[in-house]
Amino acid sequence: MKKTLLVLIAFSILATTSLFALISGDAPVKGELPFLLTNAGQGPGGKMARLLIWQSKAIEETDFDYNAEPLRDNPDDLVARDYKMLFVIIGSSAKGLGASGITIEEEISRLNKMIAEAKELGLYIIAAHIEGKERRGNPGSADEQSIDAIAPYADYLIVVKSGNLDGKFTKIAQENNVPLTLIDNTIDFMEVIKQMFKSE
């Protein structure tokens, strides 16, 4: 009985949070399918984003692919399908880097190649920083290197407000004249996805 009550409370909180999801800054851009979802820095954000996209029910699971490390082993990762967008979730993790058996320097080198190829292919690049302050660090840290490798080259930015307290993403958006959507919490990422892929 207690377990059932806790589950009902959790669902109630989730529903209320989604209902009052706060989005500010620029309106979400119109999404295109299919897209490749990946992460920069080997943090857990990529898998978290994949789950939130599924839970949003805005698109089918077959409308996008998830690949944690494009171009690490296969040079054709970005052309596996007729992708329209590259959706990159930024955030580094020492545990994730260790599990992949690579250094942050090797990861940044891969990210540089990924961005260069995405630009050459004409993919629309979306950079999302959805884990907030937890995935920010001192200059030169793995988190900041991951941000610097992706965000300045994005066509659209999605950022949790607590990850932008120093205005870094605002500055990047202004310098590159790209839209920036700010969300209050990670769970609000679902609402951005719903707006991006809503039917006309």
Short mmCIF file of the C-alpha atoms (twelve columns), coordinates in Angstrom:
data_MODEL
# 
_entry.id   MODEL 
# 
loop_
_atom_site.group_PDB 
_atom_site.id 
_atom_site.type_symbol 
_atom_site.label_atom_id 
_atom_site.label_alt_id 
_atom_site.label_comp_id 
_atom_site.label_asym_id 
_atom_site.label_seq_id 
_atom_site.Cartn_x 
_atom_site.Cartn_y 
_atom_site.Cartn_z 
_atom_site.pdbx_PDB_model_num 
ATOM 1   C CA . MET A 1   0.000  0.000  0.000   1 
ATOM 2   C CA . LYS A 2   2.783  2.414  0.945   1 
ATOM 3   C CA . LYS A 3   4.676  1.571  -2.247  1 
ATOM 4   C CA . THR A 4   1.572  2.219  -4.360  1 
ATOM 5   C CA . LEU A 5   1.011  5.541  -2.603  1 
ATOM 6   C CA . LEU A 6   4.617  6.611  -3.237  1 
ATOM 7   C CA . VAL A 7   4.318  5.737  -6.929  1 
ATOM 8   C CA . LEU A 8   1.093  7.761  -7.213  1 
ATOM 9   C CA . ILE A 9   2.732  10.742 -5.504  1 
ATOM 10  C CA . ALA A 10  5.739  10.525 -7.834  1 
ATOM 11  C CA . PHE A 11  3.499  10.476 -10.917 1 
ATOM 12  C CA . SER A 12  1.505  13.383 -9.512  1 
ATOM 13  C CA . ILE A 13  4.657  15.445 -9.008  1 
ATOM 14  C CA . LEU A 14  5.866  14.599 -12.534 1 
ATOM 15  C CA . ALA A 15  2.531  15.557 -14.053 1 
ATOM 16  C CA . THR A 16  2.418  18.834 -12.128 1 
ATOM 17  C CA . THR A 17  6.015  19.647 -13.064 1 
ATOM 18  C CA . SER A 18  5.289  19.007 -16.747 1 
ATOM 19  C CA . LEU A 19  2.094  21.040 -16.606 1 
ATOM 20  C CA . PHE A 20  3.910  24.067 -15.255 1 
ATOM 21  C CA . ALA A 21  7.140  23.569 -17.189 1 
ATOM 22  C CA . LEU A 22  8.842  26.916 -17.540 1 
ATOM 23  C CA . ILE A 23  10.516 27.770 -20.821 1 
ATOM 24  C CA . SER A 24  12.040 31.163 -21.490 1 
ATOM 25  C CA . GLY A 25  14.325 32.814 -23.981 1 
ATOM 26  C CA . ASP A 26  13.765 31.916 -27.619 1 
ATOM 27  C CA . ALA A 27  10.920 29.639 -28.663 1 
ATOM 28  C CA . PRO A 28  11.923 26.057 -29.518 1 
ATOM 29  C CA . VAL A 29  12.846 25.623 -33.169 1 
ATOM 30  C CA . LYS A 30  10.960 23.282 -35.467 1 
ATOM 31  C CA . GLY A 31  12.562 19.848 -35.368 1 
ATOM 32  C CA . GLU A 32  13.309 17.654 -38.366 1 
ATOM 33  C CA . LEU A 33  13.438 13.870 -38.584 1 
ATOM 34  C CA . PRO A 34  15.327 11.646 -38.422 1 
ATOM 35  C CA . PHE A 35  18.073 12.886 -36.122 1 
ATOM 36  C CA . LEU A 36  21.117 11.447 -34.412 1 
ATOM 37  C CA . LEU A 37  21.226 11.897 -30.626 1 
ATOM 38  C CA . THR A 38  24.615 11.759 -28.952 1 
ATOM 39  C CA . ASN A 39  26.570 13.200 -26.054 1 
ATOM 40  C CA . ALA A 40  29.726 15.258 -25.660 1 
ATOM 41  C CA . GLY A 41  32.013 14.412 -22.749 1 
ATOM 42  C CA . GLN A 42  30.749 10.912 -21.988 1 
ATOM 43  C CA . GLY A 43  28.383 12.119 -19.258 1 
ATOM 44  C CA . PRO A 44  25.026 10.474 -18.510 1 
ATOM 45  C CA . GLY A 45  23.041 13.276 -20.140 1 
ATOM 46  C CA . GLY A 46  22.716 11.532 -23.491 1 
ATOM 47  C CA . LYS A 47  20.910 8.536  -22.039 1 
ATOM 48  C CA . MET A 48  18.826 10.834 -19.861 1 
ATOM 49  C CA . ALA A 49  17.789 12.843 -22.932 1 
ATOM 50  C CA . ARG A 50  16.915 9.668  -24.832 1 
ATOM 51  C CA . LEU A 51  14.598 8.604  -21.996 1 
ATOM 52  C CA . LEU A 52  12.953 12.027 -21.830 1 
ATOM 53  C CA . ILE A 53  12.413 12.051 -25.596 1 
ATOM 54  C CA . TRP A 54  10.724 8.646  -25.352 1 
ATOM 55  C CA . GLN A 55  8.577  9.818  -22.433 1 
ATOM 56  C CA . SER A 56  7.536  12.980 -24.279 1 
ATOM 57  C CA . LYS A 57  5.727  10.790 -26.849 1 
ATOM 58  C CA . ALA A 58  6.294  13.594 -29.350 1 
ATOM 59  C CA . ILE A 59  7.968  11.273 -31.857 1 
ATOM 60  C CA . GLU A 60  8.380  7.558  -32.461 1 
ATOM 61  C CA . GLU A 61  11.415 5.675  -31.161 1 
ATOM 62  C CA . THR A 62  12.347 4.900  -34.756 1 
ATOM 63  C CA . ASP A 63  12.507 8.620  -35.629 1 
ATOM 64  C CA . PHE A 64  15.970 8.987  -34.131 1 
ATOM 65  C CA . ASP A 65  19.089 6.987  -33.353 1 
ATOM 66  C CA . TYR A 66  21.250 7.167  -30.238 1 
ATOM 67  C CA . ASN A 67  25.008 6.774  -30.588 1 
ATOM 68  C CA . ALA A 68  27.220 7.710  -27.641 1 
ATOM 69  C CA . GLU A 69  30.423 7.978  -29.684 1 
ATOM 70  C CA . PRO A 70  29.929 8.806  -33.377 1 
ATOM 71  C CA . LEU A 71  33.118 8.532  -35.452 1 
ATOM 72  C CA . ARG A 72  35.063 6.671  -32.792 1 
ATOM 73  C CA . ASP A 73  35.088 3.381  -34.709 1 
ATOM 74  C CA . ASN A 74  32.850 3.910  -37.727 1 
ATOM 75  C CA . PRO A 75  33.515 6.746  -40.214 1 
ATOM 76  C CA . ASP A 76  29.967 6.445  -41.559 1 
ATOM 77  C CA . ASP A 77  28.084 7.116  -38.301 1 
ATOM 78  C CA . LEU A 78  26.777 10.502 -39.436 1 
ATOM 79  C CA . VAL A 79  25.502 9.115  -42.728 1 
ATOM 80  C CA . ALA A 80  23.987 5.885  -41.382 1 
ATOM 81  C CA . ARG A 81  20.596 7.408  -42.195 1 
ATOM 82  C CA . ASP A 82  19.476 10.548 -43.966 1 
ATOM 83  C CA . TYR A 83  19.825 12.562 -40.754 1 
ATOM 84  C CA . LYS A 84  18.523 16.107 -40.710 1 
ATOM 85  C CA . MET A 85  19.869 17.080 -37.288 1 
ATOM 86  C CA . LEU A 86  22.688 16.247 -34.888 1 
ATOM 87  C CA . PHE A 87  21.385 16.552 -31.319 1 
ATOM 88  C CA . VAL A 88  24.299 16.791 -28.867 1 
ATOM 89  C CA . ILE A 89  23.847 16.583 -25.083 1 
ATOM 90  C CA . ILE A 90  26.814 18.235 -23.374 1 
ATOM 91  C CA . GLY A 91  28.247 17.082 -20.047 1 
ATOM 92  C CA . SER A 92  31.379 15.239 -19.016 1 
ATOM 93  C CA . SER A 93  31.892 12.449 -16.524 1 
ATOM 94  C CA . ALA A 94  35.138 10.914 -15.286 1 
ATOM 95  C CA . LYS A 95  33.242 7.649  -14.828 1 
ATOM 96  C CA . GLY A 96  31.932 7.792  -18.403 1 
ATOM 97  C CA . LEU A 97  35.364 8.597  -19.832 1 
ATOM 98  C CA . GLY A 98  36.882 5.781  -17.794 1 
ATOM 99  C CA . ALA A 99  34.259 3.287  -18.958 1 
ATOM 100 C CA . SER A 100 34.973 4.282  -22.563 1 
ATOM 101 C CA . GLY A 101 38.709 3.949  -21.985 1 
ATOM 102 C CA . ILE A 102 39.523 7.406  -23.341 1 
ATOM 103 C CA . THR A 103 40.909 10.690 -22.050 1 
ATOM 104 C CA . ILE A 104 39.091 14.014 -22.318 1 
ATOM 105 C CA . GLU A 105 41.685 15.030 -24.917 1 
ATOM 106 C CA . GLU A 106 40.741 12.050 -27.080 1 
ATOM 107 C CA . GLU A 107 37.068 12.836 -26.584 1 
ATOM 108 C CA . ILE A 108 37.544 16.466 -27.664 1 
ATOM 109 C CA . SER A 109 39.451 15.329 -30.742 1 
ATOM 110 C CA . ARG A 110 36.505 13.084 -31.681 1 
ATOM 111 C CA . LEU A 111 34.028 15.882 -31.042 1 
ATOM 112 C CA . ASN A 112 36.016 18.241 -33.275 1 
ATOM 113 C CA . LYS A 113 35.844 15.688 -36.099 1 
ATOM 114 C CA . MET A 114 32.146 15.116 -35.467 1 
ATOM 115 C CA . ILE A 115 31.325 18.826 -35.675 1 
ATOM 116 C CA . ALA A 116 33.462 19.304 -38.788 1 
ATOM 117 C CA . GLU A 117 31.712 16.427 -40.566 1 
ATOM 118 C CA . ALA A 118 28.256 17.560 -39.413 1 
ATOM 119 C CA . LYS A 119 28.950 21.010 -40.863 1 
ATOM 120 C CA . GLU A 120 30.165 19.485 -44.112 1 
ATOM 121 C CA . LEU A 121 27.008 17.379 -44.354 1 
ATOM 122 C CA . GLY A 122 24.827 20.400 -43.621 1 
ATOM 123 C CA . LEU A 123 23.264 18.884 -40.484 1 
ATOM 124 C CA . TYR A 124 21.383 21.242 -38.179 1 
ATOM 125 C CA . ILE A 125 23.298 21.083 -34.892 1 
ATOM 126 C CA . ILE A 126 21.455 21.325 -31.582 1 
ATOM 127 C CA . ALA A 127 23.489 21.594 -28.383 1 
ATOM 128 C CA . ALA A 128 21.704 20.902 -25.105 1 
ATOM 129 C CA . HIS A 129 23.089 21.306 -21.589 1 
ATOM 130 C CA . ILE A 130 20.365 19.721 -19.488 1 
ATOM 131 C CA . GLU A 131 22.044 18.731 -16.224 1 
ATOM 132 C CA . GLY A 132 22.561 22.240 -14.887 1 
ATOM 133 C CA . LYS A 133 25.268 23.435 -12.538 1 
ATOM 134 C CA . GLU A 134 26.440 19.868 -11.900 1 
ATOM 135 C CA . ARG A 135 27.919 19.749 -15.421 1 
ATOM 136 C CA . ARG A 136 29.801 23.055 -15.210 1 
ATOM 137 C CA . GLY A 137 33.350 23.443 -13.969 1 
ATOM 138 C CA . ASN A 138 36.450 25.581 -13.826 1 
ATOM 139 C CA . PRO A 139 38.027 26.817 -17.077 1 
ATOM 140 C CA . GLY A 140 39.836 23.929 -18.743 1 
ATOM 141 C CA . SER A 141 37.812 21.259 -16.933 1 
ATOM 142 C CA . ALA A 142 36.338 18.356 -18.871 1 
ATOM 143 C CA . ASP A 143 32.861 19.904 -18.710 1 
ATOM 144 C CA . GLU A 144 34.048 23.266 -20.022 1 
ATOM 145 C CA . GLN A 145 36.132 21.650 -22.779 1 
ATOM 146 C CA . SER A 146 33.055 19.692 -23.871 1 
ATOM 147 C CA . ILE A 147 30.950 22.863 -23.948 1 
ATOM 148 C CA . ASP A 148 33.601 24.750 -25.908 1 
ATOM 149 C CA . ALA A 149 33.885 21.942 -28.456 1 
ATOM 150 C CA . ILE A 150 30.152 21.973 -29.268 1 
ATOM 151 C CA . ALA A 151 28.161 25.043 -28.192 1 
ATOM 152 C CA . PRO A 152 29.893 27.696 -30.361 1 
ATOM 153 C CA . TYR A 153 29.132 25.611 -33.475 1 
ATOM 154 C CA . ALA A 154 25.476 24.900 -32.710 1 
ATOM 155 C CA . ASP A 155 22.531 26.269 -34.660 1 
ATOM 156 C CA . TYR A 156 20.322 26.105 -31.565 1 
ATOM 157 C CA . LEU A 157 20.955 25.890 -27.816 1 
ATOM 158 C CA . ILE A 158 18.821 24.388 -25.024 1 
ATOM 159 C CA . VAL A 159 20.118 25.024 -21.507 1 
ATOM 160 C CA . VAL A 160 18.930 24.460 -17.940 1 
ATOM 161 C CA . LYS A 161 19.099 27.857 -16.210 1 
ATOM 162 C CA . SER A 162 21.351 26.696 -13.364 1 
ATOM 163 C CA . GLY A 163 23.981 25.785 -15.951 1 
ATOM 164 C CA . ASN A 164 23.963 29.333 -17.298 1 
ATOM 165 C CA . LEU A 165 24.365 31.338 -14.090 1 
ATOM 166 C CA . ASP A 166 27.571 32.907 -15.442 1 
ATOM 167 C CA . GLY A 167 25.880 33.742 -18.754 1 
ATOM 168 C CA . LYS A 168 28.275 31.602 -20.793 1 
ATOM 169 C CA . PHE A 169 25.584 30.153 -23.043 1 
ATOM 170 C CA . THR A 170 23.887 33.528 -23.428 1 
ATOM 171 C CA . LYS A 171 27.185 34.982 -24.642 1 
ATOM 172 C CA . ILE A 172 27.727 32.088 -27.072 1 
ATOM 173 C CA . ALA A 173 24.201 32.516 -28.459 1 
ATOM 174 C CA . GLN A 174 24.630 36.259 -28.903 1 
ATOM 175 C CA . GLU A 175 28.076 35.974 -30.496 1 
ATOM 176 C CA . ASN A 176 26.845 33.394 -33.009 1 
ATOM 177 C CA . ASN A 177 23.349 34.830 -33.491 1 
ATOM 178 C CA . VAL A 178 21.591 31.545 -32.657 1 
ATOM 179 C CA . PRO A 179 18.414 30.933 -30.620 1 
ATOM 180 C CA . LEU A 180 18.744 29.943 -26.972 1 
ATOM 181 C CA . THR A 181 15.901 28.291 -25.064 1 
ATOM 182 C CA . LEU A 182 16.228 28.209 -21.274 1 
ATOM 183 C CA . ILE A 183 14.443 25.679 -19.087 1 
ATOM 184 C CA . ASP A 184 14.029 25.603 -15.324 1 
ATOM 185 C CA . ASN A 185 14.685 21.894 -14.790 1 
ATOM 186 C CA . THR A 186 15.941 18.849 -16.667 1 
ATOM 187 C CA . ILE A 187 12.399 17.435 -16.848 1 
ATOM 188 C CA . ASP A 188 11.325 20.543 -18.815 1 
ATOM 189 C CA . PHE A 189 13.417 19.220 -21.707 1 
ATOM 190 C CA . MET A 190 10.372 17.068 -22.537 1 
ATOM 191 C CA . GLU A 191 8.266  20.165 -23.136 1 
ATOM 192 C CA . VAL A 192 10.893 21.570 -25.497 1 
ATOM 193 C CA . ILE A 193 10.819 18.312 -27.449 1 
ATOM 194 C CA . LYS A 194 7.015  18.414 -27.590 1 
ATOM 195 C CA . GLN A 195 7.103  21.946 -28.981 1 
ATOM 196 C CA . MET A 196 9.850  21.128 -31.450 1 
ATOM 197 C CA . PHE A 197 7.943  18.218 -32.923 1 
ATOM 198 C CA . LYS A 198 4.313  19.260 -32.487 1 
ATOM 199 C CA . SER A 199 2.069  18.685 -35.465 1 
ATOM 200 C CA . GLU A 200 1.028  21.758 -37.398 1 
# 
